[in-house]
Amino acid sequence: MHWTLFTGAALLAQAIGHPTRQNDISCPVVFDGRIPQKSTGSSFVKGELSYDPSYVLGANLTWADVLRFPKGPQSLFDNSTSKNVEVTIDDRSIFTPSPTNRQTGFRRAELQPKPANATDSVTGIKTLHFSLKTDHARALNYSHEYQLVWLENQDYSANQFTIGTGTPYGSTNTSPKDARSLFILGTSASSPQQTLFKTAFTPDVWHNFGLVLDFNANKVEVFYSKGSDSLKRKTKFLANDLSNLGQYHFGVLKKPTGPGGIDITKQGFQEGGIHEGVVYGGIFEENSAKGCISVARGVKGKTS
Ligand SMILES: *[C@@H]1O[C@H](CO)[C@@H](O)[C@H](O)[C@H]1NC(C)=O
Ligand SMILES: *[C@@H]1O[C@H](CO)[C@@H](O)[C@H](O)[C@H]1NC(C)=O
Ligand SMILES: *[C@@H]1O[C@H](CO)[C@@H](O)[C@H](O)[C@H]1NC(C)=O
Ligand SMILES: *[C@@H]1O[C@H](CO)[C@@H](O)[C@H](O)[C@H]1NC(C)=O
């Protein structure tokens, strides 16, 4: 009851142009991955931030080589104390987790929340927030498939969900319009490969997501908005397998192009001379066990 009244007041305040801003995030925060204004690439290298200092990066690269902090409009959940971060890839972005596993099929760099495998962020009912934006100076090549945000399970055998763009690897009939969409892929028993949500990846504007992840019931509900609009519910709760814990990735994994039946981690075609990147903002996760979801700074909404 109190909760409903509060939401009503917040929505009214928003409607008359004075959103309540006492607390940026209206629900209990589980992970705050927003980037403090003063941080630099070296802050990431030193492990001063909420992200792993050494994963996932090309061999011999550091975060100081890979991250940029572009100015420009901030995302829905950033403010004067935080800033944008861009994850870039180039020809050096070849992840080599061991000498015998040199992933030449991919170009990749991804921020991973620490501590790794934190069960609190992959149990219960949580909402994962993040915003994405293209960089026209480091455009993606939509002939390739990209993963931009995903949850990878703890034995690395699959992703529970993946936000991606581009031409799905192996596809021969993707229209240019579809290739420039942002899609959320998932998996369920009845639908091993399913698209949970799809929208145009309009260049140079923020795309804001709130993914309500019900790890108890294996369901996902998608909230989304563009620019500085408040998040709106875009799907009902959809069955999706969220089991087997794991880790979040925020960054660019560019798959190769090529034929089916190859090991795309090591084979396939990657053009040389690339300089690509994606801008991230407002990364955090909140507890939605009681139906609470932040839909804008200081504005509470309700999950289904
Ligand atoms: C990384 O550095 C090591 C040691 O200097 C070198 O042997 C290796 O070839 C480098 N790897 C790449 C991909 O540059
Ligand atoms: C900005 O966000 C931070 C982190 O949520 C919060 O502590 C701070 O109060 C906010 N500042 C303003 C000016 O809204
Ligand atoms: C996460 O847990 C799995 C399984 O225990 C382990 O193989 C993996 O190395 C862990 N990841 C990190 C980054 O610690
Ligand atoms: C995009 O990627 C394809 C396949 O790698 C490549 O042939 C093409 O030259 C690239 N286009 C641009 C504009 O970089």
Short mmCIF file of N, CA, C and O in Angstrom, two decimals, residues 146-236:
data_model
loop_
_atom_site.label_atom_id
_atom_site.label_comp_id
_atom_site.label_asym_id
_atom_site.label_seq_id
_atom_site.Cartn_x
_atom_site.Cartn_y
_atom_site.Cartn_z
N TYR A 146 27.73 -9.53 -32.95
CA TYR A 146 28.38 -9.06 -31.72
C TYR A 146 27.56 -9.46 -30.51
O TYR A 146 26.33 -9.40 -30.53
N GLN A 147 28.25 -9.80 -29.45
CA GLN A 147 27.65 -9.90 -28.12
C GLN A 147 28.07 -8.65 -27.37
O GLN A 147 29.27 -8.29 -27.37
N LEU A 148 27.11 -7.99 -26.70
CA LEU A 148 27.42 -6.72 -26.03
C LEU A 148 27.22 -6.77 -24.52
O LEU A 148 27.90 -6.06 -23.78
N VAL A 149 26.27 -7.58 -24.07
CA VAL A 149 26.03 -7.81 -22.63
C VAL A 149 25.51 -9.23 -22.50
O VAL A 149 24.60 -9.60 -23.25
N TRP A 150 26.07 -10.02 -21.59
CA TRP A 150 25.53 -11.37 -21.42
C TRP A 150 25.86 -11.95 -20.07
O TRP A 150 26.73 -11.45 -19.36
N LEU A 151 25.10 -12.99 -19.75
CA LEU A 151 25.38 -13.79 -18.56
C LEU A 151 25.86 -15.14 -19.06
O LEU A 151 25.15 -15.81 -19.82
N GLU A 152 27.08 -15.51 -18.64
CA GLU A 152 27.68 -16.78 -19.06
C GLU A 152 27.68 -17.70 -17.86
O GLU A 152 28.12 -17.29 -16.78
N ASN A 153 27.19 -18.91 -18.02
CA ASN A 153 27.05 -19.76 -16.83
C ASN A 153 28.41 -20.21 -16.31
O ASN A 153 29.44 -20.03 -16.95
N GLN A 154 28.39 -20.78 -15.10
CA GLN A 154 29.66 -20.94 -14.38
C GLN A 154 30.58 -21.97 -15.00
O GLN A 154 31.78 -21.95 -14.73
N ASP A 155 30.05 -22.91 -15.81
CA ASP A 155 30.99 -23.83 -16.45
C ASP A 155 31.29 -23.41 -17.90
O ASP A 155 31.85 -24.19 -18.66
N TYR A 156 30.95 -22.20 -18.24
CA TYR A 156 31.25 -21.62 -19.56
C TYR A 156 30.61 -22.39 -20.71
O TYR A 156 31.05 -22.29 -21.85
N SER A 157 29.56 -23.19 -20.42
CA SER A 157 28.99 -24.02 -21.49
C SER A 157 27.92 -23.29 -22.29
O SER A 157 27.56 -23.71 -23.38
N ALA A 158 27.38 -22.18 -21.76
CA ALA A 158 26.30 -21.48 -22.47
C ALA A 158 26.07 -20.12 -21.82
O ALA A 158 26.53 -19.87 -20.71
N ASN A 159 25.37 -19.26 -22.55
CA ASN A 159 24.92 -17.99 -21.98
C ASN A 159 23.43 -18.14 -21.66
O ASN A 159 22.66 -18.61 -22.49
N GLN A 160 23.03 -17.68 -20.48
CA GLN A 160 21.60 -17.72 -20.14
C GLN A 160 20.83 -16.70 -20.97
O GLN A 160 19.71 -16.93 -21.36
N PHE A 161 21.45 -15.54 -21.20
CA PHE A 161 20.88 -14.57 -22.14
C PHE A 161 22.02 -13.74 -22.71
O PHE A 161 23.11 -13.66 -22.12
N THR A 162 21.78 -13.17 -23.89
CA THR A 162 22.80 -12.38 -24.58
C THR A 162 22.12 -11.20 -25.27
O THR A 162 21.17 -11.40 -26.03
N ILE A 163 22.62 -10.00 -25.02
CA ILE A 163 22.18 -8.85 -25.82
C ILE A 163 23.18 -8.71 -26.94
O ILE A 163 24.40 -8.59 -26.70
N GLY A 164 22.69 -8.76 -28.17
CA GLY A 164 23.60 -8.74 -29.31
C GLY A 164 23.10 -7.84 -30.41
O GLY A 164 22.01 -7.25 -30.34
N THR A 165 23.94 -7.71 -31.45
CA THR A 165 23.55 -6.97 -32.64
C THR A 165 24.30 -7.57 -33.83
O THR A 165 25.14 -8.45 -33.66
N GLY A 166 23.94 -7.11 -35.03
CA GLY A 166 24.64 -7.57 -36.22
C GLY A 166 23.96 -8.74 -36.90
O GLY A 166 22.81 -9.06 -36.62
N THR A 167 24.72 -9.38 -37.79
CA THR A 167 24.22 -10.53 -38.55
C THR A 167 24.58 -11.81 -37.81
O THR A 167 25.78 -12.11 -37.67
N PRO A 168 23.60 -12.55 -37.34
CA PRO A 168 23.92 -13.77 -36.59
C PRO A 168 24.89 -14.66 -37.38
O PRO A 168 24.71 -14.83 -38.59
N TYR A 169 25.89 -15.19 -36.68
CA TYR A 169 26.89 -16.02 -37.35
C TYR A 169 26.20 -17.12 -38.16
O TYR A 169 25.35 -17.83 -37.65
N GLY A 170 26.58 -17.24 -39.41
CA GLY A 170 26.04 -18.31 -40.26
C GLY A 170 24.77 -17.93 -40.99
O GLY A 170 24.33 -18.65 -41.87
N SER A 171 24.16 -16.78 -40.63
CA SER A 171 22.91 -16.41 -41.29
C SER A 171 23.19 -15.90 -42.70
O SER A 171 24.15 -15.18 -42.95
N THR A 172 22.32 -16.30 -43.64
CA THR A 172 22.49 -15.84 -45.02
C THR A 172 21.32 -14.97 -45.45
O THR A 172 21.30 -14.46 -46.56
N ASN A 173 20.33 -14.81 -44.57
CA ASN A 173 19.14 -14.08 -45.00
C ASN A 173 18.75 -12.95 -44.04
O ASN A 173 17.59 -12.62 -43.90
N THR A 174 19.75 -12.37 -43.36
CA THR A 174 19.46 -11.27 -42.45
C THR A 174 19.40 -9.97 -43.25
O THR A 174 20.36 -9.63 -43.96
N SER A 175 18.30 -9.24 -43.14
CA SER A 175 18.18 -7.97 -43.86
C SER A 175 19.06 -6.93 -43.17
O SER A 175 19.36 -7.06 -41.99
N PRO A 176 19.48 -5.88 -43.92
CA PRO A 176 20.29 -4.82 -43.31
C PRO A 176 19.58 -4.22 -42.08
O PRO A 176 20.23 -3.91 -41.09
N LYS A 177 18.27 -4.10 -42.16
CA LYS A 177 17.52 -3.53 -41.03
C LYS A 177 17.63 -4.44 -39.81
O LYS A 177 17.88 -3.98 -38.69
N ASP A 178 17.48 -5.75 -40.01
CA ASP A 178 17.59 -6.68 -38.89
C ASP A 178 19.01 -6.71 -38.33
O ASP A 178 19.20 -6.87 -37.13
N ALA A 179 19.99 -6.56 -39.21
CA ALA A 179 21.38 -6.58 -38.75
C ALA A 179 21.65 -5.39 -37.83
O ALA A 179 22.50 -5.46 -36.96
N ARG A 180 20.91 -4.29 -38.01
CA ARG A 180 21.10 -3.12 -37.16
C ARG A 180 20.11 -3.08 -36.01
O ARG A 180 19.70 -2.00 -35.57
N SER A 181 19.71 -4.25 -35.56
CA SER A 181 18.83 -4.29 -34.39
C SER A 181 19.63 -4.74 -33.18
O SER A 181 20.71 -5.32 -33.30
N LEU A 182 19.09 -4.40 -32.01
CA LEU A 182 19.61 -4.92 -30.75
C LEU A 182 18.66 -6.03 -30.37
O LEU A 182 17.44 -5.81 -30.36
N PHE A 183 19.17 -7.20 -30.09
CA PHE A 183 18.27 -8.30 -29.75
C PHE A 183 18.72 -8.96 -28.46
O PHE A 183 19.89 -8.90 -28.09
N ILE A 184 17.73 -9.53 -27.78
CA ILE A 184 18.06 -10.30 -26.58
C ILE A 184 17.76 -11.76 -26.89
O ILE A 184 16.61 -12.13 -27.15
N LEU A 185 18.81 -12.56 -26.89
CA LEU A 185 18.66 -13.99 -27.14
C LEU A 185 18.62 -14.73 -25.82
O LEU A 185 19.29 -14.34 -24.87
N GLY A 186 17.85 -15.80 -25.79
CA GLY A 186 17.79 -16.62 -24.59
C GLY A 186 17.53 -18.05 -24.96
O GLY A 186 17.63 -18.44 -26.12
N THR A 187 17.20 -18.82 -23.94
CA THR A 187 16.98 -20.23 -24.17
C THR A 187 15.96 -20.77 -23.17
O THR A 187 15.95 -20.34 -22.02
N SER A 188 15.09 -21.64 -23.65
CA SER A 188 14.16 -22.31 -22.73
C SER A 188 13.95 -23.72 -23.26
O SER A 188 14.32 -24.02 -24.40
N ALA A 189 13.36 -24.57 -22.45
CA ALA A 189 13.18 -25.97 -22.85
C ALA A 189 12.38 -26.06 -24.15
O ALA A 189 12.73 -26.81 -25.06
N SER A 190 11.32 -25.25 -24.26
CA SER A 190 10.48 -25.35 -25.45
C SER A 190 11.05 -24.56 -26.61
O SER A 190 10.65 -24.74 -27.75
N SER A 191 11.98 -23.68 -26.33
CA SER A 191 12.54 -22.80 -27.35
C SER A 191 14.04 -22.62 -27.12
O SER A 191 14.47 -21.64 -26.54
N PRO A 192 14.83 -23.62 -27.54
CA PRO A 192 16.27 -23.61 -27.22
C PRO A 192 16.99 -22.35 -27.69
O PRO A 192 17.97 -21.94 -27.09
N GLN A 193 16.50 -21.76 -28.79
CA GLN A 193 17.10 -20.49 -29.24
C GLN A 193 15.95 -19.53 -29.44
O GLN A 193 15.20 -19.63 -30.40
N GLN A 194 15.79 -18.60 -28.52
CA GLN A 194 14.65 -17.70 -28.64
C GLN A 194 15.10 -16.25 -28.56
O GLN A 194 16.12 -15.92 -27.95
N THR A 195 14.32 -15.38 -29.24
CA THR A 195 14.56 -13.95 -29.17
C THR A 195 13.53 -13.38 -28.20
O THR A 195 12.33 -13.48 -28.42
N LEU A 196 14.03 -12.81 -27.11
CA LEU A 196 13.12 -12.30 -26.07
C LEU A 196 12.62 -10.90 -26.41
O LEU A 196 11.54 -10.51 -26.00
N PHE A 197 13.44 -10.15 -27.13
CA PHE A 197 13.10 -8.75 -27.43
C PHE A 197 14.00 -8.29 -28.56
O PHE A 197 15.13 -8.75 -28.69
N LYS A 198 13.48 -7.36 -29.37
CA LYS A 198 14.27 -6.83 -30.48
C LYS A 198 13.87 -5.38 -30.72
O LYS A 198 12.67 -5.05 -30.68
N THR A 199 14.84 -4.50 -30.96
CA THR A 199 14.52 -3.11 -31.26
C THR A 199 15.62 -2.57 -32.17
O THR A 199 16.70 -3.16 -32.25
N ALA A 200 15.33 -1.47 -32.88
CA ALA A 200 16.35 -0.90 -33.77
C ALA A 200 17.51 -0.35 -32.92
O ALA A 200 17.27 0.31 -31.92
N PHE A 201 18.75 -0.64 -33.32
CA PHE A 201 19.93 -0.10 -32.61
C PHE A 201 20.24 1.27 -33.22
O PHE A 201 21.24 1.46 -33.88
N THR A 202 19.32 2.21 -33.00
CA THR A 202 19.46 3.56 -33.54
C THR A 202 20.81 4.13 -33.12
O THR A 202 21.14 4.09 -31.94
N PRO A 203 21.59 4.67 -34.07
CA PRO A 203 22.91 5.18 -33.73
C PRO A 203 22.86 6.39 -32.80
O PRO A 203 21.90 7.17 -32.85
N ASP A 204 23.91 6.54 -32.00
CA ASP A 204 24.17 7.77 -31.24
C ASP A 204 23.12 8.15 -30.21
O ASP A 204 23.12 9.29 -29.74
N VAL A 205 22.21 7.26 -29.85
CA VAL A 205 21.32 7.54 -28.71
C VAL A 205 21.43 6.38 -27.72
O VAL A 205 21.76 5.25 -28.11
N TRP A 206 21.14 6.69 -26.48
CA TRP A 206 21.19 5.64 -25.46
C TRP A 206 20.03 4.66 -25.61
O TRP A 206 18.90 5.06 -25.89
N HIS A 207 20.35 3.40 -25.41
CA HIS A 207 19.35 2.34 -25.32
C HIS A 207 19.45 1.80 -23.89
O HIS A 207 20.50 1.27 -23.51
N ASN A 208 18.39 1.99 -23.12
CA ASN A 208 18.42 1.67 -21.69
C ASN A 208 17.63 0.39 -21.40
O ASN A 208 16.49 0.26 -21.84
N PHE A 209 18.24 -0.50 -20.66
CA PHE A 209 17.59 -1.78 -20.35
C PHE A 209 17.46 -1.99 -18.84
O PHE A 209 18.35 -1.62 -18.07
N GLY A 210 16.35 -2.60 -18.45
CA GLY A 210 16.18 -3.15 -17.11
C GLY A 210 15.68 -4.57 -17.31
O GLY A 210 14.53 -4.78 -17.72
N LEU A 211 16.55 -5.53 -17.10
CA LEU A 211 16.15 -6.94 -17.29
C LEU A 211 15.82 -7.53 -15.93
O LEU A 211 16.71 -7.66 -15.08
N VAL A 212 14.55 -7.86 -15.73
CA VAL A 212 14.15 -8.46 -14.47
C VAL A 212 14.42 -9.96 -14.59
O VAL A 212 13.85 -10.63 -15.46
N LEU A 213 15.31 -10.45 -13.76
CA LEU A 213 15.78 -11.84 -13.86
C LEU A 213 15.25 -12.61 -12.66
O LEU A 213 15.71 -12.39 -11.53
N ASP A 214 14.29 -13.46 -12.89
CA ASP A 214 13.76 -14.29 -11.80
C ASP A 214 14.48 -15.63 -11.84
O ASP A 214 14.10 -16.54 -12.58
N PHE A 215 15.53 -15.72 -11.03
CA PHE A 215 16.36 -16.93 -11.02
C PHE A 215 15.63 -18.10 -10.34
O PHE A 215 16.00 -19.25 -10.54
N ASN A 216 14.61 -17.79 -9.54
CA ASN A 216 13.84 -18.87 -8.88
C ASN A 216 12.94 -19.56 -9.88
O ASN A 216 12.83 -20.78 -9.90
N ALA A 217 12.26 -18.77 -10.70
CA ALA A 217 11.25 -19.31 -11.61
C ALA A 217 11.76 -19.43 -13.05
O ALA A 217 11.01 -19.86 -13.93
N ASN A 218 13.03 -19.04 -13.30
CA ASN A 218 13.58 -19.06 -14.66
C ASN A 218 12.71 -18.28 -15.65
O ASN A 218 12.18 -18.83 -16.62
N LYS A 219 12.57 -16.98 -15.33
CA LYS A 219 11.78 -16.09 -16.17
C LYS A 219 12.46 -14.74 -16.29
O LYS A 219 13.15 -14.31 -15.36
N VAL A 220 12.23 -14.08 -17.41
CA VAL A 220 12.83 -12.76 -17.67
C VAL A 220 11.74 -11.81 -18.14
O VAL A 220 10.92 -12.17 -18.99
N GLU A 221 11.76 -10.60 -17.59
CA GLU A 221 10.84 -9.56 -18.08
C GLU A 221 11.71 -8.38 -18.53
O GLU A 221 12.65 -7.99 -17.83
N VAL A 222 11.38 -7.83 -19.70
CA VAL A 222 12.24 -6.80 -20.29
C VAL A 222 11.61 -5.41 -20.14
O VAL A 222 10.49 -5.18 -20.56
N PHE A 223 12.37 -4.50 -19.52
CA PHE A 223 12.04 -3.08 -19.50
C PHE A 223 13.07 -2.38 -20.39
O PHE A 223 14.25 -2.75 -20.39
N TYR A 224 12.62 -1.35 -21.12
CA TYR A 224 13.52 -0.72 -22.08
C TYR A 224 13.06 0.72 -22.33
O TYR A 224 11.85 1.02 -22.23
N SER A 225 14.00 1.59 -22.66
CA SER A 225 13.65 2.93 -23.17
C SER A 225 14.80 3.46 -24.00
O SER A 225 15.91 2.92 -23.96
N LYS A 226 14.52 4.52 -24.73
CA LYS A 226 15.53 5.16 -25.57
C LYS A 226 15.80 6.57 -25.03
O LYS A 226 14.90 7.20 -24.47
N GLY A 227 17.04 7.06 -25.22
CA GLY A 227 17.36 8.42 -24.81
C GLY A 227 17.20 8.59 -23.32
O GLY A 227 17.69 7.79 -22.54
N SER A 228 16.49 9.65 -22.90
CA SER A 228 16.33 9.90 -21.47
C SER A 228 14.94 9.53 -20.98
O SER A 228 14.52 9.94 -19.89
N ASP A 229 14.19 8.77 -21.77
CA ASP A 229 12.86 8.34 -21.34
C ASP A 229 12.96 7.31 -20.21
O ASP A 229 13.91 6.53 -20.16
N SER A 230 11.95 7.31 -19.34
CA SER A 230 11.89 6.29 -18.28
C SER A 230 11.71 4.90 -18.90
O SER A 230 11.10 4.77 -19.96
N LEU A 231 12.22 3.90 -18.21
CA LEU A 231 12.04 2.52 -18.68
C LEU A 231 10.56 2.17 -18.71
O LEU A 231 9.80 2.55 -17.81
N LYS A 232 10.16 1.43 -19.75
CA LYS A 232 8.78 0.94 -19.87
C LYS A 232 8.83 -0.58 -20.00
O LYS A 232 9.73 -1.11 -20.65
N ARG A 233 7.83 -1.24 -19.45
CA ARG A 233 7.75 -2.69 -19.59
C ARG A 233 7.50 -3.05 -21.06
O ARG A 233 6.60 -2.50 -21.68
N LYS A 234 8.32 -3.93 -21.62
CA LYS A 234 8.18 -4.29 -23.04
C LYS A 234 7.72 -5.72 -23.24
O LYS A 234 7.28 -6.08 -24.33
N THR A 235 7.89 -6.56 -22.23
CA THR A 235 7.41 -7.94 -22.33
C THR A 235 6.78 -8.32 -21.00
O THR A 235 7.01 -7.66 -20.00
N LYS A 236 6.01 -9.39 -21.01
CA LYS A 236 5.61 -10.01 -19.75
C LYS A 236 6.78 -10.89 -19.30
O LYS A 236 7.81 -10.94 -19.99
#
